[in-house]
């Protein structure tokens, strides 16, 4: 599942006081994976979908092998939204009872190792629903094409349309046979083995087959009238599926899919493991879900070229990363969901580094840390835990951003060669197997020779994070660096053992010096022939840590701005310099920004500089209008809007209002011209009313400018 739903889940806890930590008793309880009576070998489901009535009838056939002799009954899962009409075991009708989602079936006398089949005939009684694992899309006046359905299995939703064993501690092959209106398509897991019209040509049946075992929560069906573009990557079929009429968005939304497949396959040393990859963008779906070989994504995430540089890459790379971590190797219980979600977040991070560069990767790490810190002020829990209130609670900012940064921490500790060699070994050894955190730890230890247990003990099996405070002085040939760990350890957060570096910034560059932090308060003596211009601990942001207060002196800031290797540190220095700006500071900032011309720049926000509203910076802001980064262009327009209008700037902004300009640039230009002289620019506003974008942002801005 993508990181987007995490924000909503985390919001559930925003009003909790620290004493109401949901990961502590009585709300949380010790939770284990459930016992199994059988090994699920295959699940086959046949559905007949009545779109007009928003109902379906179904038949699921589960092939199982008893794990013990003498079993008299077995348990499968059937959602409360299903009317179960009959259950048969090897063709014989049997009795069954239901409690919540558990369906206990009288199975006779089963013999260990002898396969048998359970056939369940059922229908939907509630018409499905998002919380029930099956969601109907309903047309509206604004979205008349919103027709069809999609399923959502994680954590335990698929049993609402397919009675089966619905927990990730068992994997099985699968087949779905789905009959829908003739003008619909159905996309499922694996390979499309059949699609046939009914004799009256009013109905069409799609058969999807997955011959590799997978967790049942990864089963998926998406049905409706779609635009579908097909391609291939190294012999693997690719399907890009969007609502009918949205096909023009496919290339700008999914244009990097092939590059992601190549990069991930090469980076982890395991080729994409499934027989096809479909990306299905659906109405009403939030974020994304990594259904095996058939990811479901929110239609609202589709993007057009004028939004920015492949702005859907973050979501797409996260879900694609799951096809290895979560799908090929799956956590055995929800308390180890970090093995799925932390890794998908990490894969998203390293793809941003590959596609956009080191500065973008640095911002990914910074954003993830800050997202986690916000949640950690409310509650903390270990990354890997068996104590939680319910499975859905595990999908939080510990599992996603914190876990992603911990994997970044491990990567920086071991280096790329060792890290990705261990991941290759882990994926190959445990493919198509549900695993626990311990098995990943063993893969790292056995592959690299470095005992991973200490790392696991402090970063993964305990709550919290380092909270650092550092100061320095220079004393005749040496820097005296005092580092304090100030995290609250009363909740189980450890005093950390961290091999780190300190950056000594001189006139021409930065020197990295190793330091080993082990105590709550310690001072390091670092040889330095001359007094550094600035001193920065962990200059490359190699590990998860909070530094609530940066004791950077004013004289340090220009050197950090210019020579720090980390983009967020450079921006932090810029912001501090502009708190009390003078001409020298502004010149230094403008010089740094002028050289920051990359597609993913180091300096992400220029709002503090724009707020100065200095007319002498007009030429700088005008130059920024051609920046490679669309957001920087949009910020430049907003900055110019704070200045008095002049004919040249008005002409420039009027020229930006076109169908070729980035959408936010056009919107900001309309707002600027409206503020300066709405009447004089009414003609260009009327032109803007006819410039289309999928969310009508330009038209709304133009309507507002014209007084609409």
XYZ file of C-alpha atoms in Angstrom, residues 101 128-135 156-157 160:
12
model
C -15.310 -13.494 9.330
C -20.030 -4.366 -1.314
C -18.385 -1.182 -0.151
C -14.908 0.185 0.411
C -14.637 -1.199 3.927
C -15.888 -4.542 2.702
C -13.180 -5.277 0.152
C -15.405 -4.697 -2.905
C -16.143 -1.170 -4.097
C -8.524 -8.742 5.409
C -10.896 -7.497 2.715
C -15.680 -10.183 1.317
